[in-house]
Coordinates of C-alpha atoms (C1' of nucleotides) in Angstrom, one line a residue:
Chain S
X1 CA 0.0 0.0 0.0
X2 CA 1.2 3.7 -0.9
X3 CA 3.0 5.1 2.1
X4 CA 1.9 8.2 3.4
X5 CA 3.1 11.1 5.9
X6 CA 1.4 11.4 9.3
X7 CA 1.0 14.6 11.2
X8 CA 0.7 14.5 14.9
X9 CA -1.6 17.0 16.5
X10 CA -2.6 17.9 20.0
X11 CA -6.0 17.5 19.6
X12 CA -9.0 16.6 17.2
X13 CA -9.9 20.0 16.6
X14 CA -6.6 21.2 14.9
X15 CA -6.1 18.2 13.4
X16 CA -9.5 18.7 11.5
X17 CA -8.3 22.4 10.7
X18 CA -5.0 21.3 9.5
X19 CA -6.3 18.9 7.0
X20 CA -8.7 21.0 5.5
X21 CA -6.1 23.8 5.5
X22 CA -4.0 21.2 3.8
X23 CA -6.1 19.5 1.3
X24 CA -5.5 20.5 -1.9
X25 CA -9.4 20.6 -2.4
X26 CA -10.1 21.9 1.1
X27 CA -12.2 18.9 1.5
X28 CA -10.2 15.7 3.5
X29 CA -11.6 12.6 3.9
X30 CA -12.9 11.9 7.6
X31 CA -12.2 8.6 9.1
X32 CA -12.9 6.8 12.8
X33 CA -11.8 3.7 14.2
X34 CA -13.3 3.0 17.7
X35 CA -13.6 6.7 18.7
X36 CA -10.5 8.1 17.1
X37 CA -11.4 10.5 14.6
X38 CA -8.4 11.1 11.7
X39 CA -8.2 12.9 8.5
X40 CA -6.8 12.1 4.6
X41 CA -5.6 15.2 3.0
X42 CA -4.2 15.3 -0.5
X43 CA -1.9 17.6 -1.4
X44 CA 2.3 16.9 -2.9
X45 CA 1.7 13.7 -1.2
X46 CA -0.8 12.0 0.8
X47 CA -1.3 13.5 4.6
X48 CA -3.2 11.3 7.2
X49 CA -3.7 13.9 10.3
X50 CA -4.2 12.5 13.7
X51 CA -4.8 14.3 16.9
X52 CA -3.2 12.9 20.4
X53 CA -6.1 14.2 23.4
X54 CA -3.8 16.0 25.2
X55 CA -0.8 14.0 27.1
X56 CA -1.4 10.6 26.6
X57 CA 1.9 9.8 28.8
X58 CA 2.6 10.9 32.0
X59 CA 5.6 10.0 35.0
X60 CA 4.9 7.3 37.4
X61 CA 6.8 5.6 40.0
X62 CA 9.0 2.5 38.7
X63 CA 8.6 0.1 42.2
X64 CA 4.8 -0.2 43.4
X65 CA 4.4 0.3 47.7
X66 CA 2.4 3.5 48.8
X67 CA 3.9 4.7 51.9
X68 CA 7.9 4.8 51.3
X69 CA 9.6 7.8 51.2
X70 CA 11.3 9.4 49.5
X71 CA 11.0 8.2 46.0
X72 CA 13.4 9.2 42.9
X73 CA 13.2 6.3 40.5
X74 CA 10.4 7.2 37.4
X75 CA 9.6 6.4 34.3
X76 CA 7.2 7.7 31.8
X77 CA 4.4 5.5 30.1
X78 CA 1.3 5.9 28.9
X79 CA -1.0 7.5 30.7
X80 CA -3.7 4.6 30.6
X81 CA -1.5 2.4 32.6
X82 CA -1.0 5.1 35.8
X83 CA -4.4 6.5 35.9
X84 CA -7.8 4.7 36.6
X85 CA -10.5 6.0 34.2
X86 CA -7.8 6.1 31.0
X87 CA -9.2 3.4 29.0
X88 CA -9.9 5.5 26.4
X89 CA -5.9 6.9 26.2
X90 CA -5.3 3.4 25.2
X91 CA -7.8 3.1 22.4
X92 CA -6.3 6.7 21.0
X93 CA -2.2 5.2 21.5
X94 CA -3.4 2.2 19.6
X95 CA -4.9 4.0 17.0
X96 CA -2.5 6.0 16.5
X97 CA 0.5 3.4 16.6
X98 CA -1.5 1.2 13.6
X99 CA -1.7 4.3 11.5
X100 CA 2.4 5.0 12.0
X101 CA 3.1 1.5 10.7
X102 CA 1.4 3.1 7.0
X103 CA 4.1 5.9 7.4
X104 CA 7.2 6.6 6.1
X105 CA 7.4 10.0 7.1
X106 CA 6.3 12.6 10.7
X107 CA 5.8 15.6 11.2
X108 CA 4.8 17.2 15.0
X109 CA 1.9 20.1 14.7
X110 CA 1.2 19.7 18.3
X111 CA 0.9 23.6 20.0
X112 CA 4.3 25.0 19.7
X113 CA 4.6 25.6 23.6
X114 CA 6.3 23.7 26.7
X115 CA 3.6 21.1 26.8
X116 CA 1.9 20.9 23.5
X117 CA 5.8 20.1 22.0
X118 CA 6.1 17.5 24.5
X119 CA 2.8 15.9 23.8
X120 CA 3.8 15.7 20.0
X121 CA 7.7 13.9 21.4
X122 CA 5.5 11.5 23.3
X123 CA 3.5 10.5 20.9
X124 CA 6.2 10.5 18.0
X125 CA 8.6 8.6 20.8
X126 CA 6.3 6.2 22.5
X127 CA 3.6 5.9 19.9
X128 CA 5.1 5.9 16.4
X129 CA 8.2 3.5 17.6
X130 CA 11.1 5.6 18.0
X131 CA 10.6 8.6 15.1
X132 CA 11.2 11.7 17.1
X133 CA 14.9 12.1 16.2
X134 CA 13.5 12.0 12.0
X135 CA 10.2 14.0 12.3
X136 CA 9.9 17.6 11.0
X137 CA 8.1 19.9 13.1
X138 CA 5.4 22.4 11.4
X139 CA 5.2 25.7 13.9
X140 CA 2.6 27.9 13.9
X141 CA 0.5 30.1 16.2
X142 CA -2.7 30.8 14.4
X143 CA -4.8 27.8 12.9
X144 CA -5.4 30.0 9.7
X145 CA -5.2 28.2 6.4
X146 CA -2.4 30.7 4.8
X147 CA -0.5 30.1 8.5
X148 CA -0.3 26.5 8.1
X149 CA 0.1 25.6 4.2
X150 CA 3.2 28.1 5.4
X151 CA 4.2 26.0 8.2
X152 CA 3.7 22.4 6.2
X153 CA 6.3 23.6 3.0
X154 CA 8.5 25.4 5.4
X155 CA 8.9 22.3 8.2
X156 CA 11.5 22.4 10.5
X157 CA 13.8 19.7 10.3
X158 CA 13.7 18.9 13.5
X159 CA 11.6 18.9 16.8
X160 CA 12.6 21.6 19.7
X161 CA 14.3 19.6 21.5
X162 CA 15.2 22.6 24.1
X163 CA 11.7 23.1 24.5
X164 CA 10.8 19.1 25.0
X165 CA 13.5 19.0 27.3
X166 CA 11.5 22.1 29.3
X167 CA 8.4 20.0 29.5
X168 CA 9.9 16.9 30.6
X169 CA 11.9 18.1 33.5
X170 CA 8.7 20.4 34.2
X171 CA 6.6 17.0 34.7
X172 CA 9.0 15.2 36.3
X173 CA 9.7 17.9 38.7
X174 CA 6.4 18.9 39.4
X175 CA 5.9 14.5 40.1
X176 CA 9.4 14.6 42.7
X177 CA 8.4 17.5 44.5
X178 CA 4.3 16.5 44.9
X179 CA 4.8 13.3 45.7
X180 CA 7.5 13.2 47.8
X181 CA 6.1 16.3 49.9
X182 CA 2.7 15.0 50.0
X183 CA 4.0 11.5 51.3
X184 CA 6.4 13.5 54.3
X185 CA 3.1 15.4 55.1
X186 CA 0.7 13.0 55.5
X187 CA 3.7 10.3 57.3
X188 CA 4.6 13.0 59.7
X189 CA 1.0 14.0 60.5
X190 CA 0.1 10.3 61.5
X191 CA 2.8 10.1 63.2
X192 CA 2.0 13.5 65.3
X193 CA -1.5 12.5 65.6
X194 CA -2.3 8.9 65.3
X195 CA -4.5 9.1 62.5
X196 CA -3.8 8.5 58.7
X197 CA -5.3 10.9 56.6
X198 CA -3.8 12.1 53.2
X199 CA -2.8 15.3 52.6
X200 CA -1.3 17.0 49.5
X201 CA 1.3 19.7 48.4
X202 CA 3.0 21.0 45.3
X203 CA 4.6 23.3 43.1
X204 CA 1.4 25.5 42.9
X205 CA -1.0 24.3 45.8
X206 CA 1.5 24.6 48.6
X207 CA 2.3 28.4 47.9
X208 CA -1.1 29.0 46.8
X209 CA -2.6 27.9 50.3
X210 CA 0.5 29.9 52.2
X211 CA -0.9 33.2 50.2
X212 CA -4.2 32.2 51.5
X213 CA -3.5 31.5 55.2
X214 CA -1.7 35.0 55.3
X215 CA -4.8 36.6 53.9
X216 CA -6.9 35.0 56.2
X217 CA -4.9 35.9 59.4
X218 CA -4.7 39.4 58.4
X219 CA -8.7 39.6 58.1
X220 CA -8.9 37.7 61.2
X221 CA -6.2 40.1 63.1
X222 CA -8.3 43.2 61.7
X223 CA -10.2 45.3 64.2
X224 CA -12.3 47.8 62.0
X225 CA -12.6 51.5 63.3
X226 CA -15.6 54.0 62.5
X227 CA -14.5 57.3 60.7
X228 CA -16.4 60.2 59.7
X229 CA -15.5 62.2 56.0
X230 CA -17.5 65.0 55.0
X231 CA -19.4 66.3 51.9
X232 CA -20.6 69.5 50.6
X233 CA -22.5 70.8 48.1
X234 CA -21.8 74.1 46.7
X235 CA -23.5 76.5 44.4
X236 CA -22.1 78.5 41.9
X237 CA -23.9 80.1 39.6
X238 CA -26.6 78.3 39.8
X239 CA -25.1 75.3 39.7
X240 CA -25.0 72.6 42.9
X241 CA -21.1 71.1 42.8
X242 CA -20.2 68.2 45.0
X243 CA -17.0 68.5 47.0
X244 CA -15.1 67.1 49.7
X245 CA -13.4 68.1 53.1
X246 CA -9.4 68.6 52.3
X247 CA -9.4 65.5 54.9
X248 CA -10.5 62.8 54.0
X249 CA -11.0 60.3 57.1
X250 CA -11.9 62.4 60.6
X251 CA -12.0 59.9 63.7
X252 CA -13.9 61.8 65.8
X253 CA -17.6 62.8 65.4
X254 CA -17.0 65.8 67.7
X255 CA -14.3 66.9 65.3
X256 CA -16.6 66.3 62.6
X257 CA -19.6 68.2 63.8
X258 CA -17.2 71.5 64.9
X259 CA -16.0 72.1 61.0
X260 CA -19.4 71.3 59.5
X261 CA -21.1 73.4 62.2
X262 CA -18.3 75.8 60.7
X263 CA -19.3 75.6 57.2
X264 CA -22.5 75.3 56.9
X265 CA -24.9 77.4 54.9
X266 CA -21.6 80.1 54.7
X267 CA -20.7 81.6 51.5
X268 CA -16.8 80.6 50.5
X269 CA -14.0 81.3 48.1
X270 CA -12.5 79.8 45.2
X271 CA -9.0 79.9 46.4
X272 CA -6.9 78.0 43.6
X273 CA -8.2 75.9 40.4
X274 CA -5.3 73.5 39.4
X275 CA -5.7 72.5 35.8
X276 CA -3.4 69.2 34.9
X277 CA -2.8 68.0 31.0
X278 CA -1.6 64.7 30.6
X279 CA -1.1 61.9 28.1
X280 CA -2.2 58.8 28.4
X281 CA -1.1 56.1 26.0
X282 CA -2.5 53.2 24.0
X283 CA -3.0 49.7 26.1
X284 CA -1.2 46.9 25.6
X285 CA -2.3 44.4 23.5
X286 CA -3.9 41.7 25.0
X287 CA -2.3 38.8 26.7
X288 CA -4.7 36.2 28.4
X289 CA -4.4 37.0 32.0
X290 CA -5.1 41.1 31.0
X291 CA -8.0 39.2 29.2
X292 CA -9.3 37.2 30.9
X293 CA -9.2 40.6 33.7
X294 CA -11.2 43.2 31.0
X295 CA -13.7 40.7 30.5
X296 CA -14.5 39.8 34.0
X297 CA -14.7 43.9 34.7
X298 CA -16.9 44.4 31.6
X299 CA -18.8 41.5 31.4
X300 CA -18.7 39.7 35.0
X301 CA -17.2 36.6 32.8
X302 CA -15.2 34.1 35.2
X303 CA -11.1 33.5 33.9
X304 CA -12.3 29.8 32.8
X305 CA -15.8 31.2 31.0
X306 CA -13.3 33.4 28.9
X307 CA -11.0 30.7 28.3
X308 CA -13.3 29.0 27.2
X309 CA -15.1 31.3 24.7
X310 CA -11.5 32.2 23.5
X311 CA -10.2 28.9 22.8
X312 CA -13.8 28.6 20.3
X313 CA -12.7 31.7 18.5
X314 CA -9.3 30.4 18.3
X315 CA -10.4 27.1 17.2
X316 CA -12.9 29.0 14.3
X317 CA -9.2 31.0 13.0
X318 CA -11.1 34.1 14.5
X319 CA -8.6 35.5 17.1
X320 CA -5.2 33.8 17.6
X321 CA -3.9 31.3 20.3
X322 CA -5.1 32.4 23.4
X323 CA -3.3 30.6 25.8
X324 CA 0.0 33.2 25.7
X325 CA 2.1 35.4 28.1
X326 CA 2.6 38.3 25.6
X327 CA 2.3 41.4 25.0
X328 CA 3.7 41.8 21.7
X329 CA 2.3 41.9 18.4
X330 CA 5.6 41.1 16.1
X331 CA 5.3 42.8 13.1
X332 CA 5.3 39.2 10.5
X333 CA 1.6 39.2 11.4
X334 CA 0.8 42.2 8.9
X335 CA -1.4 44.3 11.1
X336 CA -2.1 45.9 7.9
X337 CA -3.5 43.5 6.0
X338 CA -5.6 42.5 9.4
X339 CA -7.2 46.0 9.7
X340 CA -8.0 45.8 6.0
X341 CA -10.1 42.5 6.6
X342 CA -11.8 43.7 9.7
X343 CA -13.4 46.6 8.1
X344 CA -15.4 44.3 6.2
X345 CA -17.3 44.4 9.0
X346 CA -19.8 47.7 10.1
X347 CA -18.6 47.5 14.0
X348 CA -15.4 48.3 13.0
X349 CA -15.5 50.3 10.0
X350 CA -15.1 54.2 11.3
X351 CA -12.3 52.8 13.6
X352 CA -10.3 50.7 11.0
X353 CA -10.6 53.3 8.4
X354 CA -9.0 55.9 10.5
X355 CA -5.8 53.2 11.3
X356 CA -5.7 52.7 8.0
X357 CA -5.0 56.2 7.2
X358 CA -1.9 56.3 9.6
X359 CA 1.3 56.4 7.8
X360 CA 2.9 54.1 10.1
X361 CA 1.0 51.2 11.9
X362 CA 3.4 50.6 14.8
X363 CA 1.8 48.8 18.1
X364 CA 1.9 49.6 21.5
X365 CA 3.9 46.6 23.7
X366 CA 3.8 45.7 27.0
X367 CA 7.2 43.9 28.8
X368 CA 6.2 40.2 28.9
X369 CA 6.9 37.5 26.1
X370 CA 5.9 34.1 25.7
X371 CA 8.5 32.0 23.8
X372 CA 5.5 30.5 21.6
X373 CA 2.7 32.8 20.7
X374 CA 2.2 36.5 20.3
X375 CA 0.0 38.3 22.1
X376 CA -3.8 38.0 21.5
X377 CA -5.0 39.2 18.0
X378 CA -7.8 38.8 15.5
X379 CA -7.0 36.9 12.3
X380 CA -8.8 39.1 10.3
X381 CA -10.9 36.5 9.8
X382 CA -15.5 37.4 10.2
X383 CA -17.1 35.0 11.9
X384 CA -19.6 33.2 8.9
X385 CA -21.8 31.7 11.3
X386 CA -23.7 34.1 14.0
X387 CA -21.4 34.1 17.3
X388 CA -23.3 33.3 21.2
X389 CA -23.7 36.6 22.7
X390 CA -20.7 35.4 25.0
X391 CA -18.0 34.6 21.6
X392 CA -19.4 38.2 20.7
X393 CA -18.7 40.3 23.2
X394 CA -15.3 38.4 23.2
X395 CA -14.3 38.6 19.7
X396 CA -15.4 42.6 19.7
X397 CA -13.5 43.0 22.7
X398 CA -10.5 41.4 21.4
X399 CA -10.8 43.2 17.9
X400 CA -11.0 46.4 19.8
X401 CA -7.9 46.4 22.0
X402 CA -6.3 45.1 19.1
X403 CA -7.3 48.6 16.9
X404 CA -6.6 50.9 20.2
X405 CA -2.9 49.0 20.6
X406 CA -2.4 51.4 17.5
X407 CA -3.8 54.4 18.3
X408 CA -2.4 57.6 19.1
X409 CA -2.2 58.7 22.9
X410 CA -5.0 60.4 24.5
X411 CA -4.6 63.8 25.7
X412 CA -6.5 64.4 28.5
X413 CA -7.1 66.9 31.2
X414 CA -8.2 67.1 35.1
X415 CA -9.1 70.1 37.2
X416 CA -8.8 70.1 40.9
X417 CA -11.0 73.3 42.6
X418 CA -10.0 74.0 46.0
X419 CA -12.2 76.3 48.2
X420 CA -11.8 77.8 51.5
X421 CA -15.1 78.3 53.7
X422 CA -15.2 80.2 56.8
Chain F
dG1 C1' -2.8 8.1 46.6
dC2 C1' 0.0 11.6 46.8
dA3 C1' 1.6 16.8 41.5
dA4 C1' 0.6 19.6 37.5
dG5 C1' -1.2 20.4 33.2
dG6 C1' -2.9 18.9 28.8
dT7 C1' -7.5 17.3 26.6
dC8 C1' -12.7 16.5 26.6

DNA sequence: GCAAGGTC
């Protein structure tokens, strides 16, 4: 039978993407064997796409025994064998491993970050018998269909190995320090207290609950005092102002009652009008934390809900990869040509035009990077199907900070009246 | 049965 290449995904939902960005025809063949979906694409040779589900392998502990301590020998296997619940995983490896025998050449286009390149190792390692020193590795941050036919003719030689490295000593880190902390915590608390119970501790919870217990003990340890602060309401000329006492926190009612008895119902004086100009520049554009923060403060939606709706727009080629640190836009993304395609759309036509008059069309950045993805952005791409209410708002939102990141700064002003009475 | 972080 005609050998064919095989391209390793994350996850069914790019793989789908990347074979119908990568069929000549933009129509691949679907195919399922016992849950597995998997694509044929034809283009300068036949493609079968296959997504992993996330890690299919994982670290686990080489002798069997619960309670010793400390433990340092591991090994990695699949992930069916270690966890209960996992029979699936070992459908999906077997699926996967029968389709690599048709191969006679890989390529990774798992996520190009810490994990997603050591999903795409595991796979190509464990799964596929030994190819991840002779697959090719297709990078790419946007599941766009010009963004991958550019990342399948230009394919790396080889995988990241730097980055795979990364992931691995993450996991097996993260498996050393949790385990063996967890076991000395729940050894040394039956042996304070008689009782076994398990307890738990890592990388992230441990700190996490220290942050926790500190905030807790200073709400406990806080004793709440009554204050006084007064208003007033002026009128000048007609008009009723509101303003407030130069002080802005008075502990003592008596205190309190002598200046208002003083004020009251007086005329005063405008005694100085400070006028302040300032600038204030563009925002950054978006990474997902800063996200994730504007739309919980516009639209009361939780950091998972937005994840969520995110990853759906990234996974329709509406806004790119979510998941990043970021705040740059490098220039190879052709804002240009983005603005262009967004003003196809009446939202953001007045906004886009005016970028698009600019002579230069340089962004705004923020300080943090993320050695796989740029920050947030829209693809350019209109949604073709009518977006929930929730992708909506998100996909606006995303469009919008994306236009401001290029705008010029805002000159604003602020004027501080002070007044003395009696 | 103890971690963390992918995926669904």
């Amino acid at each position: 039978m005609e050998k064919f290449a095989l391209i390793v995904t994350e996850k069914p939902e790019a793989a789908r993407r990347i074979a119908q960005a990568l069929d000549y025809g933009g129509t691949p063949q679907k195919f399922e064997d016992r849950g597995v979906p998997y694509f044929l694409a034809l283009r300068d040779r036949k493609l079968i796409v296959v997504p992993a589900l996330g890690h299919l392998y994982t670290v686990v502990h080489q002798r069997g025994g619960r309670n010793y301590y400390p433990v340092f020998c591991f090994k990695w296997a699949p992930r069916h064998l270690v966890e209960r619940n996992s029979k699936k995983i070992h459908t999906w490896i077997d699926v996967i491993s029968k389709l690599a025998d048709g191969a006679d050449e890989f390529i990774d286009a798992s996520d190009c970050d810490i994990e997603g390149s050591l999903i795409g190792y595991c796979v190509l390692k464990y799964a596929c018998k030994d190819k991840e020193n002779t697959a090719k590795r297709m990078r790419f941050s946007t599941l766009t269909k010009m963004e991958l036919e550019a990342a399948y003719e230009e394919r790396l030689p080889q995988l990241d190995f730097g980055l795979i490295e990364a992931g691995k000593t993450r996991h097996e880190i993260d498996w050393l320090y949790g385990i063996n902390l967890s076991r000395a915590l729940t050894l040394s608390s039956k042996g304070w207290s008689g009782k076994y119970a398990t307890l738990s501790t890592g990388r992230v919870q441990g700190p996490t609950l220290k942050f926790l217990v500190d905030l807790e003990k200073e709400i406990q340890c806080f004793i709440s005092k009554p204050y006084w602060s007064i208003k007033v309401e002026v009128e000048l000329k007609g008009s009723i102002f509101k303003m407030e006492y130069e002080r802005k926190t008075i502990i003592k009612r008596t205190e309190a009652d002598v200046i208002v008895a003083a004020c009251n119902r007086r005329s005063g004086e405008i005694t100085n009008v400070d006028v302040r100009k300032f600038r204030q520049q563009p925002p950054f554009p978006f990474d997902l934390g800063t996200l994730q923060a504007e739309a919980y403060s516009l639209f009361r939606y939780t950091p998972r809900q937005t994840l969520n709706i995110a990853q759906h727009l990234y996974l329709n080629a509406l806004i790119s990869y979510p998941r990043t640190s970021s705040q740059k836009l490098p220039p190879a993304i052709n804002y240009k040509a983005i603005i262009k395609a967004l003003s196809e759309d009446h939202n953001f036509k007045d906004l886009t035009l005016e970028l698009l008059k600019k002579k230069n069309l340089k962004p705004r950045e923020g300080k943090k990077v993320d050695p796989a993805h740029p920050a947030v952005y829209p693809t350019g791409n209109l949604p073709k199907k009518q977006l929930s209410r929730q992708e909506k708002r998100i996909f606006d939102l995303v469009v919008r900070r994306f236009m401001a990141v290029f705008g010029d700064p805002a000159i604003k002003q602020s004027m501080k009246v002070s007044m003395e009475i009696n």
